[in-house]
Coordinates of N, CA and C and ligand atoms in Angstrom, one line a residue:
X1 N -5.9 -2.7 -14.5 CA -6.1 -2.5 -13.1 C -6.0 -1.0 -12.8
X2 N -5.0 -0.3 -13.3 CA -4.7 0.9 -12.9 C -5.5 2.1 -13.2
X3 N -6.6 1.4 -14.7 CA -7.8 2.4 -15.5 C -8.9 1.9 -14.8
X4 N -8.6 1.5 -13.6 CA -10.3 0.9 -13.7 C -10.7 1.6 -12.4
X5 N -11.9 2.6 -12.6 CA -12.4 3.9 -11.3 C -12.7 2.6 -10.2
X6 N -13.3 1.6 -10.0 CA -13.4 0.9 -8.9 C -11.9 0.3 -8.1
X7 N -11.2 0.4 -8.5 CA -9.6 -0.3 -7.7 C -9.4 1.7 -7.8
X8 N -9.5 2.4 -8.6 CA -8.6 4.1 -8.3 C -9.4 4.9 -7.8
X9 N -10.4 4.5 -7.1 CA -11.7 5.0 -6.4 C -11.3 6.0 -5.3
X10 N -10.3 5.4 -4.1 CA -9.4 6.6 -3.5 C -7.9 6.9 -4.0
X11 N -8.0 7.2 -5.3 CA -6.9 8.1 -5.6 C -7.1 9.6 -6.4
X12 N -6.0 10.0 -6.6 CA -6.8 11.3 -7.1 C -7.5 10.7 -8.8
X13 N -7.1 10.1 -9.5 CA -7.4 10.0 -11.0 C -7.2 8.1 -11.3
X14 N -8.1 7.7 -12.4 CA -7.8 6.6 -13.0 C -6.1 6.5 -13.6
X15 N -5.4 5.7 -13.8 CA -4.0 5.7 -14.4 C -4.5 5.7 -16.4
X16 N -4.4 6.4 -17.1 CA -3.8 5.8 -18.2 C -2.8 5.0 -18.4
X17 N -2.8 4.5 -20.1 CA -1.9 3.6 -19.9 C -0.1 4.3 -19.9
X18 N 0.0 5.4 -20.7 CA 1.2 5.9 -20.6 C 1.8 6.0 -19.0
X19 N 0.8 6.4 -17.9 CA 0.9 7.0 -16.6 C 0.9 5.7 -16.1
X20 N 0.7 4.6 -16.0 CA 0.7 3.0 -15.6 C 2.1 2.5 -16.0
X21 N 2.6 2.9 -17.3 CA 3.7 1.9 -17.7 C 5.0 3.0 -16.9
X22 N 4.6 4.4 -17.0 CA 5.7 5.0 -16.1 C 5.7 4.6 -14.8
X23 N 4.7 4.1 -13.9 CA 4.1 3.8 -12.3 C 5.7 2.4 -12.3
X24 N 5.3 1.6 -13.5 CA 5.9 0.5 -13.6 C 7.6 0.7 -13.8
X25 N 7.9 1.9 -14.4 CA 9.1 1.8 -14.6 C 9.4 2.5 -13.2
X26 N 9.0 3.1 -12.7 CA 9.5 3.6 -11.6 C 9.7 2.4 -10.3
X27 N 8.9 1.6 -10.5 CA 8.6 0.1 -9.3 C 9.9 -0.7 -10.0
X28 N 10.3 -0.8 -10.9 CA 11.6 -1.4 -11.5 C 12.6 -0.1 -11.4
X29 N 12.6 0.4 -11.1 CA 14.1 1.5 -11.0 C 13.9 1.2 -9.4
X30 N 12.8 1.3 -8.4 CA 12.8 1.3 -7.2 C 14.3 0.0 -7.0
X31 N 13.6 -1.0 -7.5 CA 14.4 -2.5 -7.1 C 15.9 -2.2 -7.6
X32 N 16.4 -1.5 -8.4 CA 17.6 -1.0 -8.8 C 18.4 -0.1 -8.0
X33 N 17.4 0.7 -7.2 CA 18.0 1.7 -6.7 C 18.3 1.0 -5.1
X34 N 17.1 0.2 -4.6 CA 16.9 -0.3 -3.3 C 17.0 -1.2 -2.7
X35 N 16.8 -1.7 -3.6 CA 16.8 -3.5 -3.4 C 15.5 -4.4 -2.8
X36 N 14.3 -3.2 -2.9 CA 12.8 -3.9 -2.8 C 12.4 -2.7 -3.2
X37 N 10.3 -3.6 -3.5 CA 10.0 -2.4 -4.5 C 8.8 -3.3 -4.3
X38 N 7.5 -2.5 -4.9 CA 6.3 -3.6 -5.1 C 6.5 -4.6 -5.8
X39 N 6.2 -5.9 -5.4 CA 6.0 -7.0 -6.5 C 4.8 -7.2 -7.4
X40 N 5.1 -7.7 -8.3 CA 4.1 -8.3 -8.9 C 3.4 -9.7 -7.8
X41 N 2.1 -9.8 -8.2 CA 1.4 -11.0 -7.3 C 1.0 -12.1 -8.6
X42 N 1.3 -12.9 -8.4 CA 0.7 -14.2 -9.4 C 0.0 -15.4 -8.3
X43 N -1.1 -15.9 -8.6 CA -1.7 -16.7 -7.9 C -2.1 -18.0 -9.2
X44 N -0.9 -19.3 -8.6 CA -0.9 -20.1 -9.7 C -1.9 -20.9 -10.0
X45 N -2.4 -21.0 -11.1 CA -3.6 -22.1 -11.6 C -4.8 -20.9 -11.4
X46 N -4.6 -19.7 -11.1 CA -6.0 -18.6 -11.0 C -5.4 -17.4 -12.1
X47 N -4.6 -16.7 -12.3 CA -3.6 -16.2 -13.1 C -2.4 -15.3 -13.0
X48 N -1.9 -15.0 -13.7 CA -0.2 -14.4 -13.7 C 0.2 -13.3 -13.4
X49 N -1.3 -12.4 -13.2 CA -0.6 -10.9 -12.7 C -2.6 -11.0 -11.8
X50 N -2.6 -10.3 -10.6 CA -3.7 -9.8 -10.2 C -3.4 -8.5 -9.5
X51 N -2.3 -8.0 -9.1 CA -1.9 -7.0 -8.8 C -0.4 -7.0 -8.1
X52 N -0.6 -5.7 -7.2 CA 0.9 -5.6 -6.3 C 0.6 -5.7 -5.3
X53 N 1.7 -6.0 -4.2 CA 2.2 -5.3 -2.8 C 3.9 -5.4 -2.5
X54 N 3.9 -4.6 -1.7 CA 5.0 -4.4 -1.8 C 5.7 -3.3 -0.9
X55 N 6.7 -2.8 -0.6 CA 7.6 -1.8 0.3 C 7.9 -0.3 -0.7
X56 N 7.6 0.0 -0.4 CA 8.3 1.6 -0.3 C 8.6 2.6 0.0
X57 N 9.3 3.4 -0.2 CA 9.8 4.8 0.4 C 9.3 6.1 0.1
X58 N 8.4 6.3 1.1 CA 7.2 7.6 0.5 C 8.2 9.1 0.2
X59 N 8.2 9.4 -1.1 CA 9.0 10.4 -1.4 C 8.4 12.2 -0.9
X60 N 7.2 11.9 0.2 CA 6.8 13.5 0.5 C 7.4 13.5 2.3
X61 N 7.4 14.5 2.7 CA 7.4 15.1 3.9 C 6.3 15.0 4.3
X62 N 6.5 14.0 5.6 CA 5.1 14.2 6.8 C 6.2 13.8 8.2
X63 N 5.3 14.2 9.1 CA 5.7 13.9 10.1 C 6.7 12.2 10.6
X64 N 6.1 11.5 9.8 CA 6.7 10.3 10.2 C 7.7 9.4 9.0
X65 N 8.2 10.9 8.2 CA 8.7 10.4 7.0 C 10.4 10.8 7.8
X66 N 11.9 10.9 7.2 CA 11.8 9.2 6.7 C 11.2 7.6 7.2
X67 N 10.8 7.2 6.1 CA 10.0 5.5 6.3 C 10.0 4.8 5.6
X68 N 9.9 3.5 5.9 CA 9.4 2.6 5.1 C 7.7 2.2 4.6
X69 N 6.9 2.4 3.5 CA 5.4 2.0 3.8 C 5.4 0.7 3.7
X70 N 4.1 -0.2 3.4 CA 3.9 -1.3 2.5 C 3.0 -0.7 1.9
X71 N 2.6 -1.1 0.8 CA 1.2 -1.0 0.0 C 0.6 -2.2 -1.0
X72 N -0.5 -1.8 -1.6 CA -0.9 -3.2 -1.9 C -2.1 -2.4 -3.6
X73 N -2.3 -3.0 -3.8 CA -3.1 -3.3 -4.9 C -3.9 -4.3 -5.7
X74 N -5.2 -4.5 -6.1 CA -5.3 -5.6 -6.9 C -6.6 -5.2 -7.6
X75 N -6.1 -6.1 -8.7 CA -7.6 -6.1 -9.7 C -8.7 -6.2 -9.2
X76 N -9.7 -5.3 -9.3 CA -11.2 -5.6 -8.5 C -12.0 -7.3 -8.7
X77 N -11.5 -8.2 -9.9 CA -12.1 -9.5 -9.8 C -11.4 -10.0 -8.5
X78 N -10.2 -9.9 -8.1 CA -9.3 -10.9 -7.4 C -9.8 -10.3 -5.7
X79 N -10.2 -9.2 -5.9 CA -10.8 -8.6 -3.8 C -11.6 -9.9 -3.4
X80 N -11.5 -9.9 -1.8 CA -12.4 -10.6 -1.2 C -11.6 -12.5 -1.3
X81 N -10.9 -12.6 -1.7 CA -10.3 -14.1 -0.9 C -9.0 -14.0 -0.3
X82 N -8.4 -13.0 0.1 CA -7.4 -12.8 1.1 C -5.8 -12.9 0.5
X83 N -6.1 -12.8 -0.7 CA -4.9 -12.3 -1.2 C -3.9 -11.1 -1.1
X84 N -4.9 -9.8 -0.6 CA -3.8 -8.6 -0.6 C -3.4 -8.7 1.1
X85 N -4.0 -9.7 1.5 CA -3.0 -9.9 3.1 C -2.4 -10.8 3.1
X86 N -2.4 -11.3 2.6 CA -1.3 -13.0 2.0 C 0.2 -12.6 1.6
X87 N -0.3 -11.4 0.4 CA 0.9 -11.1 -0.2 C 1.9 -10.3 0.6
X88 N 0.8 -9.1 1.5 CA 1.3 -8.0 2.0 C 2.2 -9.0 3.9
X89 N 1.9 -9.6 4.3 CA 2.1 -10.5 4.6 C 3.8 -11.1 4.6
X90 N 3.6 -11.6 3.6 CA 5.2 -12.0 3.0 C 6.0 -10.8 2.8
X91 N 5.5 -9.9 2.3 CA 6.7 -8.3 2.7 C 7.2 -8.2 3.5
X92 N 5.8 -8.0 3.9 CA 6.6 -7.8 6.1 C 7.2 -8.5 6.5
X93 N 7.3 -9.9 6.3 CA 8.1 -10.8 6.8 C 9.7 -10.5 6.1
X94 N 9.8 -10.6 5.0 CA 11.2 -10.3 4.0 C 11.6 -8.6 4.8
X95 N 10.8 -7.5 4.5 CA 11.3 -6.2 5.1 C 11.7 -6.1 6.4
X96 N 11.2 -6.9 7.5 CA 11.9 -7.1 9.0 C 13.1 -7.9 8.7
X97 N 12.7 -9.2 8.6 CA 13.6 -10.3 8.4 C 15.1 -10.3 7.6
X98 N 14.5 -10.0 6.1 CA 15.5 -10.2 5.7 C 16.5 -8.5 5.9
X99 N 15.5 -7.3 5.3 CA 16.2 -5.9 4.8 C 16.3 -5.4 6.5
X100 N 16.0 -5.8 7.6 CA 16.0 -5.7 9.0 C 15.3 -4.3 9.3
X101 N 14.2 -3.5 8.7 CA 13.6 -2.6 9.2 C 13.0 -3.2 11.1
X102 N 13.0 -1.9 11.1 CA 12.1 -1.7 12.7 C 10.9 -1.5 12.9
X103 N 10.4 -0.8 11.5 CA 9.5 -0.2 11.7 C 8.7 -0.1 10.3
X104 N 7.6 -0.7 10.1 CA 6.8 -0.5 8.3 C 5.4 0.3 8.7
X105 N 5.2 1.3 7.7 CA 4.1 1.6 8.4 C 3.5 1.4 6.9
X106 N 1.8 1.9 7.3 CA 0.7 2.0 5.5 C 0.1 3.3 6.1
X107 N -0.5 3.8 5.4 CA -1.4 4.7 5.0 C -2.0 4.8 3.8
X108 N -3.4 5.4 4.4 CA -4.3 5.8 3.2 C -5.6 6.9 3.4
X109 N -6.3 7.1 2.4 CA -7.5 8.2 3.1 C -8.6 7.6 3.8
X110 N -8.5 8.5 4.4 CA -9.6 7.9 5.9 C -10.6 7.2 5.4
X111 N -11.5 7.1 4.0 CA -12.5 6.2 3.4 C -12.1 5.0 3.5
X112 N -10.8 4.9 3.0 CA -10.6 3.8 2.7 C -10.8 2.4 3.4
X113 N -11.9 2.1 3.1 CA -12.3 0.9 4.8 C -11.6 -0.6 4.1
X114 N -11.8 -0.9 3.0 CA -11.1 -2.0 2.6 C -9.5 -2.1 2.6
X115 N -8.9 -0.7 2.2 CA -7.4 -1.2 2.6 C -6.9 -0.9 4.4
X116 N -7.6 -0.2 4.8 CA -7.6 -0.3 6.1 C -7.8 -1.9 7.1
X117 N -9.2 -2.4 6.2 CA -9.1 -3.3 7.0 C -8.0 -4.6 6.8
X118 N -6.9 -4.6 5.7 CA -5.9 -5.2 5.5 C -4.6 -4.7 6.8
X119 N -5.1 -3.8 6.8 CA -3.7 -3.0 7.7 C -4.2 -3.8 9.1
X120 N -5.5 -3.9 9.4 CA -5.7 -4.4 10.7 C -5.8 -5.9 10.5
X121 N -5.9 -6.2 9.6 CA -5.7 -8.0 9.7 C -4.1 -8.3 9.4
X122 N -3.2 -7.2 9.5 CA -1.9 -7.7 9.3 C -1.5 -7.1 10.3
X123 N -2.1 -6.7 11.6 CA -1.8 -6.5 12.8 C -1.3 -5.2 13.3
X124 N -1.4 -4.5 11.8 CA -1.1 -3.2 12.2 C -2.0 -1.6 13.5
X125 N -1.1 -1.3 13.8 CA -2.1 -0.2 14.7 C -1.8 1.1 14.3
X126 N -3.4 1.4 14.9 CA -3.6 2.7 14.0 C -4.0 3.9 15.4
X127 N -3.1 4.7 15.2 CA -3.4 6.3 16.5 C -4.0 7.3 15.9
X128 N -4.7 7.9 16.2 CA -5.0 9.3 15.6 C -4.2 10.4 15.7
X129 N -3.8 10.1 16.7 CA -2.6 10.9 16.4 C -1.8 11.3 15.5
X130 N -2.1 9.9 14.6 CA -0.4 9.9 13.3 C -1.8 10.6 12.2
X131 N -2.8 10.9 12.3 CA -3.5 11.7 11.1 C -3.1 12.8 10.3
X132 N -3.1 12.8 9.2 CA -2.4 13.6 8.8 C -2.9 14.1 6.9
X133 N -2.5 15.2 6.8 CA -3.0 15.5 5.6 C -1.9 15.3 4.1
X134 N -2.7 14.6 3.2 CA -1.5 14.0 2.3 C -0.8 15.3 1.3
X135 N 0.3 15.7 1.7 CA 0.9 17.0 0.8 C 0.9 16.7 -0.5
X136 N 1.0 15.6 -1.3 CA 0.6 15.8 -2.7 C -1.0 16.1 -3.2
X137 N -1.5 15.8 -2.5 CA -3.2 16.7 -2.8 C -3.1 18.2 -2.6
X138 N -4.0 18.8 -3.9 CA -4.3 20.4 -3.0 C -5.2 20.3 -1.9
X139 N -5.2 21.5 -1.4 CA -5.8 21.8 -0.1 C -7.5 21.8 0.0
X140 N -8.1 21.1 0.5 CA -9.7 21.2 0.1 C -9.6 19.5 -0.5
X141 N -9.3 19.0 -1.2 CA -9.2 18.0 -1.5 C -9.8 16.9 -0.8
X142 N -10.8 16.1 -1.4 CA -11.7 15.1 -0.7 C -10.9 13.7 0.0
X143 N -9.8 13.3 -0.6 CA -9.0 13.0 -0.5 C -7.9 13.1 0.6
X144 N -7.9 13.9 0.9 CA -6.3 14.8 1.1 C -6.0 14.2 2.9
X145 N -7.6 13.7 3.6 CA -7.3 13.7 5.5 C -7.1 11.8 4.9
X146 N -5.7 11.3 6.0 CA -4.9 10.0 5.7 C -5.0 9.9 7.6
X147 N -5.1 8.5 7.5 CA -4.3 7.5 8.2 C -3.5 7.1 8.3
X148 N -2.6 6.7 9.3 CA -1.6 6.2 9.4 C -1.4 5.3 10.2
X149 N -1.2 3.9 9.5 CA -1.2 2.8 11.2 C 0.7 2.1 10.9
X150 N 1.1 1.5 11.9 CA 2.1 0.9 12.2 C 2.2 -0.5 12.6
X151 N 4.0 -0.7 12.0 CA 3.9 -2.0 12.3 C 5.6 -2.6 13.0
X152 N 5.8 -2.9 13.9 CA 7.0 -2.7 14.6 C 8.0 -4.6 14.6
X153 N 8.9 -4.4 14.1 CA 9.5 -5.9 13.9 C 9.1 -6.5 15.0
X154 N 8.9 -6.2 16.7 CA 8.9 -7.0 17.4 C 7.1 -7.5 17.7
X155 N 6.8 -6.4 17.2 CA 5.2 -7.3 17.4 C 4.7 -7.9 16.3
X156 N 5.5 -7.8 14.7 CA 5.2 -9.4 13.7 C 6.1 -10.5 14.3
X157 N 7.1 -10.3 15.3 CA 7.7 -11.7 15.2 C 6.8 -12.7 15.7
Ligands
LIG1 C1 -7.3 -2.8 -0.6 C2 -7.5 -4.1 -1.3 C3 -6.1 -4.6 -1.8 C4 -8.1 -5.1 -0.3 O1 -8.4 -6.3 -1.0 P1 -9.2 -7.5 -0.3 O2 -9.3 -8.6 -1.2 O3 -10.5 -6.9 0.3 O4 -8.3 -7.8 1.0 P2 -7.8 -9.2 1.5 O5 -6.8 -9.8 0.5 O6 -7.2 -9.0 2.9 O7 -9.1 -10.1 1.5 C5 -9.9 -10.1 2.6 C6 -11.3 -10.6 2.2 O8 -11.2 -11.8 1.6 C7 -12.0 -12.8 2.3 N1 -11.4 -14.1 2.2 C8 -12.0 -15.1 1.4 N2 -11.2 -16.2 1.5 C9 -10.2 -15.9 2.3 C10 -9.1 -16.7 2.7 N3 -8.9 -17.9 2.3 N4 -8.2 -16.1 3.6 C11 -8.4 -14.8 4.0 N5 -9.4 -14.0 3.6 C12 -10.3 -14.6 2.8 C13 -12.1 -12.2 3.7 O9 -13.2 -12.7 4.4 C14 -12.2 -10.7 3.4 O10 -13.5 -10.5 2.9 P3 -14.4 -9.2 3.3 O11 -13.8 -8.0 2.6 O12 -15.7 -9.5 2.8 O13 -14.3 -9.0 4.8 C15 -8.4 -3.9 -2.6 O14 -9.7 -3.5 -2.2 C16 -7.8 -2.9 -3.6 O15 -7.0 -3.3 -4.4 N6 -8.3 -1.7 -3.6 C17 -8.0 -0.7 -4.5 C18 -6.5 -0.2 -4.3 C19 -6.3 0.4 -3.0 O16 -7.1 1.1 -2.4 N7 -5.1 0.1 -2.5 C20 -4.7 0.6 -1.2 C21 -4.3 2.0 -1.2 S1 -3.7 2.6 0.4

């Protein structure tokens, strides 16, 4: 999932596999350190891994940092039956509910119309205001202009 330019299409680079298994040890130290982290997604009787979603804590400086994000991922066979809002879904519900955030937001680069339109089928709202430029990209970077939509405990309940 993580080599394949169709699912890494807005990131800066495909993952090798060294750079994939470190992505992984870091999502397992997250759950160690935090007590949530991306999950793995399994969809039974279809198969055992199709990707993540999951909560985390964006480690750069922006304006709306400290935060909580969600994010999501999946293998390009598994897009298009409503699994990365299914999953992402059940986060939000566990990160209000159970870990009592107030507040989960997502972002991504302004192309991105497919994971955007996840953010809007999971009810999230998006300002232009909260636009903003991603500090781990250099400057010029095709990539680099983000959105940012929000999601407030009291409008998933
Ligand atoms: C972003 C990403 C997770 C979205 O996946 P997705 O499958 O399009 O999203 P959903 O799970 O919400 O599925 C919605 C689609 O499933 C369809 N669908 C089919 N059966 C469905 C069902 N039973 N219930 C809900 N939706 C269903 C919807 O109609 C919709 O189709 P559409 O895209 O043609 O409108 C996926 O494109 C991806 O992994 N991209 C690469 C990684 C990435 O960019 N991650 C985000 C970084 S910020």
């Amino acid at each position: 999932m993580n080599a394949d330019p169709r699912v890494m299409e807005f990131f800066a680079n495909p993952l090798g596999r060294p750079q994939s298994d470190a992505m992984v040890d870091r999502i397992e130290a997250n759950f160690d350190k935090r007590g949530f982290s991306l999950w793995a997604i399994e969809v039974p009787g279809v198969a055992s891994f199709i990707g993540f979603a999951g909560l985390a804590v964006p480690d750069f400086t922006a304006p709306f940092t400290p935060c909580v994000e969600i994010g999501w991922r999946l293998a390009a066979e598994h897009w298009g039956r409503g699994y990365a809002t299914e999953a992402a879904g059940l986060a939000l519900d566990h990160g209000f509910r159970k870990l009592g955030f107030r507040e989960i937001v997502a972002f991504t680069t302004v192309a991105n119309q497919r994971s955007r339109a996840v953010m809007k089928r999971l009810g999230m709202r998006y300002d232009p205001v909260d636009d903003f430029d991603m500090p781990t990209l250099p400057e010029n970077h095709t990539l680099r202009q983000h959105v940012l939509y929000r999601l407030s405990s009291e409008s998933r309940a």
